[in-house]
CSV table of C-alpha atoms (C1' of nucleotides) in Angstrom, one decimal:
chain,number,residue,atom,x,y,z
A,1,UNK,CA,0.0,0.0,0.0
A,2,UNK,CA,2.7,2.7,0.5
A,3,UNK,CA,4.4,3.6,-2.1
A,4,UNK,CA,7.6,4.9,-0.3
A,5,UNK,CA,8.5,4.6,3.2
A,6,UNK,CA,6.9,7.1,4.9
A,7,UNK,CA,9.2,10.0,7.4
A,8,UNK,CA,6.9,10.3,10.4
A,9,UNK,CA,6.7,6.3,10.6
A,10,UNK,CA,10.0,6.5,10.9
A,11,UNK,CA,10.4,3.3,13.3
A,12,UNK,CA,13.9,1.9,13.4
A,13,UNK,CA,13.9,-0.9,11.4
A,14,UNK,CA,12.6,1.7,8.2
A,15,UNK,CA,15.9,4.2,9.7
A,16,UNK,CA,18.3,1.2,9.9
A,17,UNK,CA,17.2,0.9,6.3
A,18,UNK,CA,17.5,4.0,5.2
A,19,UNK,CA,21.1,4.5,7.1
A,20,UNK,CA,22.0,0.9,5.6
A,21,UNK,CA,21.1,2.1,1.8
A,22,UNK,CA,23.4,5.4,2.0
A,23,UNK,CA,25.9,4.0,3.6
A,24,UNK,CA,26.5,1.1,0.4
A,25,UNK,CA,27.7,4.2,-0.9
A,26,UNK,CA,30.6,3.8,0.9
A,27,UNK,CA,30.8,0.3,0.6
A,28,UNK,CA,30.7,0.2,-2.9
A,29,UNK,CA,27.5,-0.9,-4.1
A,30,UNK,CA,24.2,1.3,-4.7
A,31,UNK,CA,21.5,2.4,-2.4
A,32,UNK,CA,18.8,-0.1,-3.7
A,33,UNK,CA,21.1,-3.3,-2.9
A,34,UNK,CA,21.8,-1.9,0.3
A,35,UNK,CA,18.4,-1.3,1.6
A,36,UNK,CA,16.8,-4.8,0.3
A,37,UNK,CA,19.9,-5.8,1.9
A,38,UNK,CA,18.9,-4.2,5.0
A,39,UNK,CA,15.6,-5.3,4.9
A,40,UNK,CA,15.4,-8.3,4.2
A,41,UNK,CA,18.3,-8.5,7.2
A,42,UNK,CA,15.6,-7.2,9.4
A,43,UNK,CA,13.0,-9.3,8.4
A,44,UNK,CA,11.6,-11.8,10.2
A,45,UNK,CA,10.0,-13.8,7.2
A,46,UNK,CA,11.2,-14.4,3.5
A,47,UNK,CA,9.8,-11.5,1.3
A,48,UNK,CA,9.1,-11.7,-2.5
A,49,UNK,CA,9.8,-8.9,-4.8
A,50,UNK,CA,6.7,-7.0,-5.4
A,51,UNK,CA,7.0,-6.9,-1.2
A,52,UNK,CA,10.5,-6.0,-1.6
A,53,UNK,CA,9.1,-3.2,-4.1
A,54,UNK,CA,5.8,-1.5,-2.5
A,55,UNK,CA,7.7,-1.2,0.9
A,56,UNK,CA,11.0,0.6,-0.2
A,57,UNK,CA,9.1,2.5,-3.2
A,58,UNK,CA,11.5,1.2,-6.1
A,59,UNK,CA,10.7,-0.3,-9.2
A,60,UNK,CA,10.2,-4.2,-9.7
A,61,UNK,CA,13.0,-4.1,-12.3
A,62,UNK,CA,15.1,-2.7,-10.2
A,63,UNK,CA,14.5,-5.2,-6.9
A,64,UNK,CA,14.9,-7.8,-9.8
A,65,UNK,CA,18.4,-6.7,-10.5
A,66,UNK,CA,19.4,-5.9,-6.6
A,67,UNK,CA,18.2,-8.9,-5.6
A,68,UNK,CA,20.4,-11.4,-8.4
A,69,UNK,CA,23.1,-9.0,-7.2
A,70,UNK,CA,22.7,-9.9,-3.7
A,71,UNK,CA,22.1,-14.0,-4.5
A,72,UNK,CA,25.7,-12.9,-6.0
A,73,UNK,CA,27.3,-11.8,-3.1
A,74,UNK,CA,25.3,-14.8,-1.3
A,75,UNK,CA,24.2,-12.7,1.8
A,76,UNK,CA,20.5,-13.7,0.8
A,77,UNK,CA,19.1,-16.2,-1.0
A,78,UNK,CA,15.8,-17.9,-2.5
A,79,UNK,CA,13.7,-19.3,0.1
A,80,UNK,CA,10.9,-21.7,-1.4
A,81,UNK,CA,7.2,-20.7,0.7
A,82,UNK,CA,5.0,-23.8,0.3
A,83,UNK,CA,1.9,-22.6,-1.5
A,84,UNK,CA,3.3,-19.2,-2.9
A,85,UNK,CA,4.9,-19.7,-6.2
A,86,UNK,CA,6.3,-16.3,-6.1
A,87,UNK,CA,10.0,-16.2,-5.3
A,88,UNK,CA,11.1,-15.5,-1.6
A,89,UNK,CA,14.1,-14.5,-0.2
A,90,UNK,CA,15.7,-14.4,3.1
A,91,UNK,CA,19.1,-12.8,4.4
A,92,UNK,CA,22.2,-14.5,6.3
A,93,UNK,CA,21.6,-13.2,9.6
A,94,UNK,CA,24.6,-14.5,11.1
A,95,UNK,CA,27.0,-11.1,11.7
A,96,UNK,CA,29.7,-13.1,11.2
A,97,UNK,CA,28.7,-15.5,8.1
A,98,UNK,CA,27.6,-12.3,6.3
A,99,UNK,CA,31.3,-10.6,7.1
A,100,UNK,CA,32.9,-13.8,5.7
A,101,UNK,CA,31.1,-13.3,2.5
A,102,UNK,CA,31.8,-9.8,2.1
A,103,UNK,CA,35.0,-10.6,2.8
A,104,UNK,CA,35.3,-13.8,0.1
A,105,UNK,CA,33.8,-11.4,-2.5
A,106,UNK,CA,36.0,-8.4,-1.8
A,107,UNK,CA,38.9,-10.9,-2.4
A,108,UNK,CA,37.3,-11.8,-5.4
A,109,UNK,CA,36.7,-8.6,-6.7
A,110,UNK,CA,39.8,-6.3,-5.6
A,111,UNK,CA,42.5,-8.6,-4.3
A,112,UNK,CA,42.6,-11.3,-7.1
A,113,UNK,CA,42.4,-9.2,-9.6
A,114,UNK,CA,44.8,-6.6,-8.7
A,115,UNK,CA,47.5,-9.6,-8.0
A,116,UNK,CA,47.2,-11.0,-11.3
A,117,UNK,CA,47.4,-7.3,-13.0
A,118,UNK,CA,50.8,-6.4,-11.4
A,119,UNK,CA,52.1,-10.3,-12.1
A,120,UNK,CA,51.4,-9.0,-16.0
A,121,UNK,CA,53.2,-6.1,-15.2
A,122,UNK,CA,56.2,-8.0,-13.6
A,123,UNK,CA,56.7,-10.0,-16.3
A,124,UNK,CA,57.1,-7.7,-18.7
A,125,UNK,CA,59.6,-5.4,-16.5
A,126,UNK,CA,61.8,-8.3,-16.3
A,127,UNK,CA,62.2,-8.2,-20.1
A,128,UNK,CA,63.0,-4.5,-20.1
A,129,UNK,CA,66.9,-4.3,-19.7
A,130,UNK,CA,66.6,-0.4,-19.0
A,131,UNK,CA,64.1,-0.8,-16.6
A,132,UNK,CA,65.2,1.1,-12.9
A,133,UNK,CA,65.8,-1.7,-10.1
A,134,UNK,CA,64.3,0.4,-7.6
A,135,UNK,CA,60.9,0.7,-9.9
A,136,UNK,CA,60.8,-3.3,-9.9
A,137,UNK,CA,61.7,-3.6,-6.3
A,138,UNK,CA,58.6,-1.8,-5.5
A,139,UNK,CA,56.8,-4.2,-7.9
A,140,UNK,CA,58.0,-6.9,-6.4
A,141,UNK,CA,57.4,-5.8,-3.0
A,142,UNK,CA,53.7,-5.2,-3.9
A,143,UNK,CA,53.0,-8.2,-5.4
A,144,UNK,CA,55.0,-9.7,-2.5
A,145,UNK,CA,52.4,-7.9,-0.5
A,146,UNK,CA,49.5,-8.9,-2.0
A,147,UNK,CA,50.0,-12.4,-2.1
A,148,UNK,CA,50.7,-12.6,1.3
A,149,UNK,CA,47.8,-10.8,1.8
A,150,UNK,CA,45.7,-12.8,-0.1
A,151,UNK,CA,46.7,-16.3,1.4
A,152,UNK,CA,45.8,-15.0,4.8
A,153,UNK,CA,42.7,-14.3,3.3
A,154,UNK,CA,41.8,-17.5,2.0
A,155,UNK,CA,42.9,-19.1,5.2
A,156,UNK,CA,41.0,-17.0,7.3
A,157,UNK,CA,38.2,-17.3,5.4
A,158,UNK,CA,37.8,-21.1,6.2
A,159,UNK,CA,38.4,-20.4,9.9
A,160,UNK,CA,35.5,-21.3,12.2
A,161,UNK,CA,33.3,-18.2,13.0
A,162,UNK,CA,33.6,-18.8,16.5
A,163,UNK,CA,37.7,-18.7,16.8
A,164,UNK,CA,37.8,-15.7,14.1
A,165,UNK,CA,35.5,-14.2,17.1
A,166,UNK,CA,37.8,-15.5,19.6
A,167,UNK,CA,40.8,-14.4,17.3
A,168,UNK,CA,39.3,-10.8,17.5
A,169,UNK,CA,38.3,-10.4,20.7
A,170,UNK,CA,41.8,-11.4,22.0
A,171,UNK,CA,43.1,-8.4,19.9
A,172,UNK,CA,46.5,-7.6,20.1
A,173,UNK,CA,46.6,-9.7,23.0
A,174,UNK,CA,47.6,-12.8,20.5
A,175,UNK,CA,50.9,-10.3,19.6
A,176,UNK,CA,52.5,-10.8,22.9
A,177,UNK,CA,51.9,-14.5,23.0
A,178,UNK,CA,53.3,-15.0,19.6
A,179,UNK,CA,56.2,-12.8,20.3
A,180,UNK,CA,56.6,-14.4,23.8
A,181,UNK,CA,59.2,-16.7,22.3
A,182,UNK,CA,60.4,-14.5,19.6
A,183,UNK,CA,62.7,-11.6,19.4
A,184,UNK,CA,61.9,-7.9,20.3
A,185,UNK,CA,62.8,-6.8,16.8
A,186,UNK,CA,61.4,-3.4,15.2
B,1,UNK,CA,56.6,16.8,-23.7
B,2,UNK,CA,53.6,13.5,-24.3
B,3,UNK,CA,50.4,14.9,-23.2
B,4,UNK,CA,49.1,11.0,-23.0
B,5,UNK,CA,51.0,7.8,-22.1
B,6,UNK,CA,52.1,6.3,-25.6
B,7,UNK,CA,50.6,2.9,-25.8
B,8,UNK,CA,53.6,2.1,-28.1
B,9,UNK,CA,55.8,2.7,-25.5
B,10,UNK,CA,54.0,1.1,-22.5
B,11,UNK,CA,56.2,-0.1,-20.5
B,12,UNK,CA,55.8,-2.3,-17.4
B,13,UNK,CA,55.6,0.9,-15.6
B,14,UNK,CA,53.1,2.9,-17.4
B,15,UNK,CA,51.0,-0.9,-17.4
B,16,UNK,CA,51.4,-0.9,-13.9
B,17,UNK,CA,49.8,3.1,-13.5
B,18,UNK,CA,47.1,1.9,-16.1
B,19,UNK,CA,46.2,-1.2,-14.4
B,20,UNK,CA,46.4,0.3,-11.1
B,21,UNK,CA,44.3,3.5,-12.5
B,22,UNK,CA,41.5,1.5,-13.4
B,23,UNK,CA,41.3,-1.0,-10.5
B,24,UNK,CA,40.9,2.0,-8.1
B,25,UNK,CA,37.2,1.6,-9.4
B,26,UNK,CA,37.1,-1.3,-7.3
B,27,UNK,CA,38.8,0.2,-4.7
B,28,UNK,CA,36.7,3.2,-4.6
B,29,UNK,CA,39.1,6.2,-5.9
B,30,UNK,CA,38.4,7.1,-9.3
B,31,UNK,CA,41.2,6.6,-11.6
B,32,UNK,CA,42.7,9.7,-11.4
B,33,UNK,CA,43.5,9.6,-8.1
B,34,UNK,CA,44.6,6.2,-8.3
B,35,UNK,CA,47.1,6.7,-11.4
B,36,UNK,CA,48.4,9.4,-9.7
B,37,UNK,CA,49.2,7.3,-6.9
B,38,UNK,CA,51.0,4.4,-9.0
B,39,UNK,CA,53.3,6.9,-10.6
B,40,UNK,CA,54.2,8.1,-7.3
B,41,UNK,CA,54.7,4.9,-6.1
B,42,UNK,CA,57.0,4.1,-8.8
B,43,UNK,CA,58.6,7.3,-8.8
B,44,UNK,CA,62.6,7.3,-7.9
B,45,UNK,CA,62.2,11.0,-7.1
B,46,UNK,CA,59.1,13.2,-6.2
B,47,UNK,CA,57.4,14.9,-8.6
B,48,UNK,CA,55.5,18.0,-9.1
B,49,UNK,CA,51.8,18.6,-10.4
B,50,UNK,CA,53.3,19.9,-13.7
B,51,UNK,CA,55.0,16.9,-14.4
B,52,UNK,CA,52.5,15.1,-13.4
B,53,UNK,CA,49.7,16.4,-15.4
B,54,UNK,CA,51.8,16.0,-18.6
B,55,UNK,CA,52.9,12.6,-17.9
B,56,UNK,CA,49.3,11.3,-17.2
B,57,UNK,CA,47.9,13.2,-19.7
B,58,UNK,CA,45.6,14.7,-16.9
B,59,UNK,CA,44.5,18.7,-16.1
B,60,UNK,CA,46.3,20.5,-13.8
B,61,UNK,CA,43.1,21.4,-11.8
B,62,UNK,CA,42.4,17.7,-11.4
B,63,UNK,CA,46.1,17.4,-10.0
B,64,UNK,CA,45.5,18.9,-7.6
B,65,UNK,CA,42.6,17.9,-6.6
B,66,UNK,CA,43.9,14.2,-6.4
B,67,UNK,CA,47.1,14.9,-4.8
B,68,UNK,CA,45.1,16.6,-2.0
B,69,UNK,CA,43.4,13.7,-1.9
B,70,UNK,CA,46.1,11.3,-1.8
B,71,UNK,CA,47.4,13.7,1.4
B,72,UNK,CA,44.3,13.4,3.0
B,73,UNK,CA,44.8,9.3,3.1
B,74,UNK,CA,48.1,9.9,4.1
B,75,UNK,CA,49.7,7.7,1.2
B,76,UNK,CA,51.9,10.7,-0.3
B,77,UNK,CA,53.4,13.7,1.0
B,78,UNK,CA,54.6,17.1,0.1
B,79,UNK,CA,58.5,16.9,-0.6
B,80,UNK,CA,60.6,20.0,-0.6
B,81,UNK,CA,62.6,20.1,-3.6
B,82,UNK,CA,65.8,22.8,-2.7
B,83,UNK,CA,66.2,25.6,-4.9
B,84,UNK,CA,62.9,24.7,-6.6
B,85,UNK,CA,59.5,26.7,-5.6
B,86,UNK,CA,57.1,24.3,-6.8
B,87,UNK,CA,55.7,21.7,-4.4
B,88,UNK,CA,56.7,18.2,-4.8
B,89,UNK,CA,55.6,14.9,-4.0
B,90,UNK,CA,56.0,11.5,-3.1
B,91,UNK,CA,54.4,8.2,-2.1
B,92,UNK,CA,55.2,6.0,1.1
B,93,UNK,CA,56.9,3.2,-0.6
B,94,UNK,CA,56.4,0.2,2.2
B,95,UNK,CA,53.5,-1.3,1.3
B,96,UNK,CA,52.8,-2.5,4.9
B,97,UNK,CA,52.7,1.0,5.8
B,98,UNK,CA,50.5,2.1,2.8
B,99,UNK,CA,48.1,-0.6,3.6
B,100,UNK,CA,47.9,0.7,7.3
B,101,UNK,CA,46.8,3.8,6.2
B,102,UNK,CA,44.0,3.0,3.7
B,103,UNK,CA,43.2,0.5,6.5
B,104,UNK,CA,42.9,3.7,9.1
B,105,UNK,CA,40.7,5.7,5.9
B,106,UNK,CA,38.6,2.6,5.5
B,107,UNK,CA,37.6,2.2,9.2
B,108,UNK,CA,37.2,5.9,9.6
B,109,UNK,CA,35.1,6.2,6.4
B,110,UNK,CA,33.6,2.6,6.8
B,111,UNK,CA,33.1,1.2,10.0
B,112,UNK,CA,33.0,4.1,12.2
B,113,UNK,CA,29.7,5.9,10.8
B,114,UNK,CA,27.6,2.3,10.6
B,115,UNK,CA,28.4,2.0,14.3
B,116,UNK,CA,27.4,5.8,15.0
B,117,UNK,CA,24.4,4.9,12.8
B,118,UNK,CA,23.3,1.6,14.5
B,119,UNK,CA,24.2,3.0,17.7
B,120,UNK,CA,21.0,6.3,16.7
B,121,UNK,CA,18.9,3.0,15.6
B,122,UNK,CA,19.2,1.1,18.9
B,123,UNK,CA,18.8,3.8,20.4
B,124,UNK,CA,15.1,4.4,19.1
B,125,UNK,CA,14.4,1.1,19.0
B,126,UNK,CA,14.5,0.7,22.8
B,127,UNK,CA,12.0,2.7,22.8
B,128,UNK,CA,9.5,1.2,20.9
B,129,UNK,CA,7.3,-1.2,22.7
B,130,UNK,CA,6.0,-2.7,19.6
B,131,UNK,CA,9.4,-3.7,18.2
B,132,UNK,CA,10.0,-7.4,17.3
B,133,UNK,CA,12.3,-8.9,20.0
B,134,UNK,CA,13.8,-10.7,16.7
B,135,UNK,CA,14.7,-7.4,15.6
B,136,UNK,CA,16.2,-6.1,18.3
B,137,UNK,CA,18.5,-8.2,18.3
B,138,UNK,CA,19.5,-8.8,14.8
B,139,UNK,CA,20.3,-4.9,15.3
B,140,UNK,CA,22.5,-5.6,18.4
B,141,UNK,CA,24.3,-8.2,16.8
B,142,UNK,CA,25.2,-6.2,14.1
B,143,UNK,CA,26.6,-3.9,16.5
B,144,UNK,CA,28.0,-5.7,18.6
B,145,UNK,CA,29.5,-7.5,15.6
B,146,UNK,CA,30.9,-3.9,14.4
B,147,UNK,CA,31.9,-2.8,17.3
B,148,UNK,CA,34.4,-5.6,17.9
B,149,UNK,CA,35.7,-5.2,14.4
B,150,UNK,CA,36.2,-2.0,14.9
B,151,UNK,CA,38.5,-2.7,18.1
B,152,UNK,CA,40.0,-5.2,16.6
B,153,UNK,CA,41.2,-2.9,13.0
B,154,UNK,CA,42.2,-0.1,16.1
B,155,UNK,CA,44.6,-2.3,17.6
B,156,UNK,CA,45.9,-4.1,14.6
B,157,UNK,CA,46.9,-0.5,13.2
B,158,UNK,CA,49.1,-0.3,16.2
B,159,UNK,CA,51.2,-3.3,15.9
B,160,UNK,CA,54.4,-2.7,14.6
B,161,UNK,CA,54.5,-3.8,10.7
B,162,UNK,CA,56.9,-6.4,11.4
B,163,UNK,CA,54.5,-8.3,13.6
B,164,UNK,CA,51.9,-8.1,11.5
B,165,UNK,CA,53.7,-9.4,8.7
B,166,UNK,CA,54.5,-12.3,11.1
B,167,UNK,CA,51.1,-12.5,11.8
B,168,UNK,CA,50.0,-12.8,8.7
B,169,UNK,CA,52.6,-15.1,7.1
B,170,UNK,CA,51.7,-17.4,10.4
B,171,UNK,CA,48.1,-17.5,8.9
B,172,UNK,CA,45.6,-20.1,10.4
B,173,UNK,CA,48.9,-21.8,12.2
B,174,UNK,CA,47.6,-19.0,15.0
B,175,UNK,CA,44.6,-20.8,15.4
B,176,UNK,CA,45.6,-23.8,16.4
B,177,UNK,CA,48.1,-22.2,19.0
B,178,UNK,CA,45.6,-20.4,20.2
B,179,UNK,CA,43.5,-23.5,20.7
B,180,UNK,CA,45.7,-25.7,22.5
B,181,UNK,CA,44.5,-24.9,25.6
B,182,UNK,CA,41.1,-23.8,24.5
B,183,UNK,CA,37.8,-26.4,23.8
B,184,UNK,CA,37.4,-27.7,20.5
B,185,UNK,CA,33.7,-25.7,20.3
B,186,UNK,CA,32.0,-24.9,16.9
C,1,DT,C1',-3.8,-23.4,-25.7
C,2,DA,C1',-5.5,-18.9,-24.1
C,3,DA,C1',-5.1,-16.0,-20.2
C,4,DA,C1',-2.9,-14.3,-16.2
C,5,DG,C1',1.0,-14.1,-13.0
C,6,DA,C1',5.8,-13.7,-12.0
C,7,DG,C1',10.2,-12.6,-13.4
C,8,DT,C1',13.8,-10.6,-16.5
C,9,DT,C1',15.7,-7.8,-20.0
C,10,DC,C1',15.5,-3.6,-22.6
C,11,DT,C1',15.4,1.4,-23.3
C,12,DG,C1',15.4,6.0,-22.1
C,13,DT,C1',15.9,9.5,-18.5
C,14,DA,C1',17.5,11.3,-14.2
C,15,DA,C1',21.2,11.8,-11.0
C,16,DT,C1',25.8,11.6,-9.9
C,17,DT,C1',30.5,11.8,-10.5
C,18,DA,C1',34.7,12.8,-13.0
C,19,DC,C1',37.0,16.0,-15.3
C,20,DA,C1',38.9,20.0,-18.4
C,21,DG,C1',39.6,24.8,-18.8
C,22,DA,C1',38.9,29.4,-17.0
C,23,DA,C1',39.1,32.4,-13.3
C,24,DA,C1',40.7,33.6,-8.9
C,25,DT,C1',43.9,33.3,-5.3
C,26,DT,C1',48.3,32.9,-3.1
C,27,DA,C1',53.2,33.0,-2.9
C,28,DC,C1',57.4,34.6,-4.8
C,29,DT,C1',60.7,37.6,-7.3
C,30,DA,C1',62.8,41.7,-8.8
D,1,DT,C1',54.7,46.7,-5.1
D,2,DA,C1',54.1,45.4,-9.9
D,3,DG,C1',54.8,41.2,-12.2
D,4,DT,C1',55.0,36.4,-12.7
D,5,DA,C1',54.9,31.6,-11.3
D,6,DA,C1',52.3,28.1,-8.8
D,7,DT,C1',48.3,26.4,-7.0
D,8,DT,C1',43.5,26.2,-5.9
D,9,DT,C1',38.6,27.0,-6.6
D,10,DC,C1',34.9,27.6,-9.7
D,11,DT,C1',31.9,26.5,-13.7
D,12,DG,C1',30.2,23.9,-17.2
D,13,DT,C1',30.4,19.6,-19.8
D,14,DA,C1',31.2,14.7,-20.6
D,15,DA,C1',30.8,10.1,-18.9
D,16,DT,C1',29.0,7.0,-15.9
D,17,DT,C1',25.8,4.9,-13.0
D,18,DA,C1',21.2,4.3,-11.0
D,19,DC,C1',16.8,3.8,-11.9
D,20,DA,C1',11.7,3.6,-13.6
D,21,DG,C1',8.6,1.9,-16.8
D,22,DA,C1',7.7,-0.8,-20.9
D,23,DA,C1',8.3,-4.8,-23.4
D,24,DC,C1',9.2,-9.3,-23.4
D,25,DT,C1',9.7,-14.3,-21.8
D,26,DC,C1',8.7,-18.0,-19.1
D,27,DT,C1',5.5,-20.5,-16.1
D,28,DT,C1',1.3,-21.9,-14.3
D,29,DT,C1',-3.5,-22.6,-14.3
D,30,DA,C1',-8.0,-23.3,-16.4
DNA sequence: TAAAGAGTTCTGTAATTACAGAAATTACTA
DNA sequence: TAGTAATTTCTGTAATTACAGAACTCTTTA
């Protein structure tokens, strides 16, 4: 029934929305993923699209789109209603599952791809005889990095939830007992 | 003297400011800013908008506009050049360090606000009686959730780089030191 | 196998963002 | 302190991205 989510109902599930959607900005993808995002995070029960649609005032098309985007990202996915033959979908509502996907698909999408670019770019400096040893020093070191980077990734990534919470909550705590036995260095 | 990078002459370098220029996309800089930051990187000696600008093939207002940027993450700086007027600059070249600060930029420009905003959410939520108990606490998951990341990312940035490198290279083998004495949950 | 429902893809427009070039400002120099 | 070099800010345009609504396709039901 309303078209778009009215101000003075303002309750705060329709502000944690709204706050949700402008702050994908940031993140990197657009307000309409962010708010189904946020909604359907918030919701109690799977919601199809034209649901999706009326409550957040944005076209069917466009839920259509956000939607396969989030199935992408796998922080929500189809959820069958017996009797309904319209699609539902629900949201990962596990804080820390939903992290671990964001975090597999940032690797995906910036980490990988980067690593592989700079690789190109390594090989070819290694066939330039003029090339300055500093410049592919720094190329190395960056793709060094990055691959380091991105092996603590993937390992982290298949680390129980429940020790990566431990892992963080322990802080920096975990650098004085690794360095318990090792040197004082820098 | 080349108002545009020659394809002809692409060398690794000027591949690695291309590819670099266009992955800041991902990264959330436009390419501008993150061209400018690759020829920095690779730069033996700091340079000056000028040369900049005629090197990229870029205009001098947009420069400057990405330099000051670039400043404001902290990944170059302003180098005085004796006996030349004009402002120089140059990039931090250890990428540990680099990654600390976009690390810092990403949890100030990131994290920080969806906890401020969550934080306003809760807020009203507690005081609406009508509020599903399942929502509640999805929102102080999330919270809690962020707020622990956000502790964490705090004190990482303060371990020396060398640690973290450690860290890092250690991987999941941290895990299973830190669980020799704790419960084999999960 | 027609009709209606659900979902997707296409097409044009609105909004945003990136950018060049001009104008203005600031900092030197003589 | 006039003149010039260096830099920044302003202004308009180009390019990109987000989005609505229409057209289309596929699926189900009668």
């Amino acid at each position: 029934m309303t078209e778009i989510l009215d101000i003075s109902d303002a309750s705060a599930k329709s502000q944690f929305v709204l706050y949700w959607g402008d702050m994908g900005g940031q993140w990197g993808v657009n307000r309409s993923v962010a708010q189904i995002h946020a909604l359907l995070f918030l919701s109690v029960s799977p919601l199809n699209a034209e649901q999706i649609s009326s409550e957040l005032g944005i076209a069917r098309s466009n839920v259509s789109n956000s939607l396969k985007e989030l199935v992408g990202w796998k922080l929500i996915r189809r959820i069958p209603v017996p009797g309904d033959r319209r699609e539902h979908f629900g949201a990962e509502t596990d804080v820390w599952e939903m992290a671990m996907r964001i975090a597999q698909g940032r690797k995906e999408r910036e980490i990988d791809p980067a690593i592989s670019a700079i690789s190109d770019c390594l090989e070819k400096a290694e066939t330039e005889p003029e090339i300055h040893p500093e410049v592919l020093k720094r190329m190395q070191e960056m793709q060094a990095f990055l691959t380091t980077v991105d092996t603590w990734y993937g390992q982290m990534l298949n680390v129980p939830k429940s020790k990566l919470n431990l892992l963080m909550k322990m802080g920096n705590k975990v650098i004085s007992l690794l360095t318990l036995t090792g040197k004082k260095s820098e």
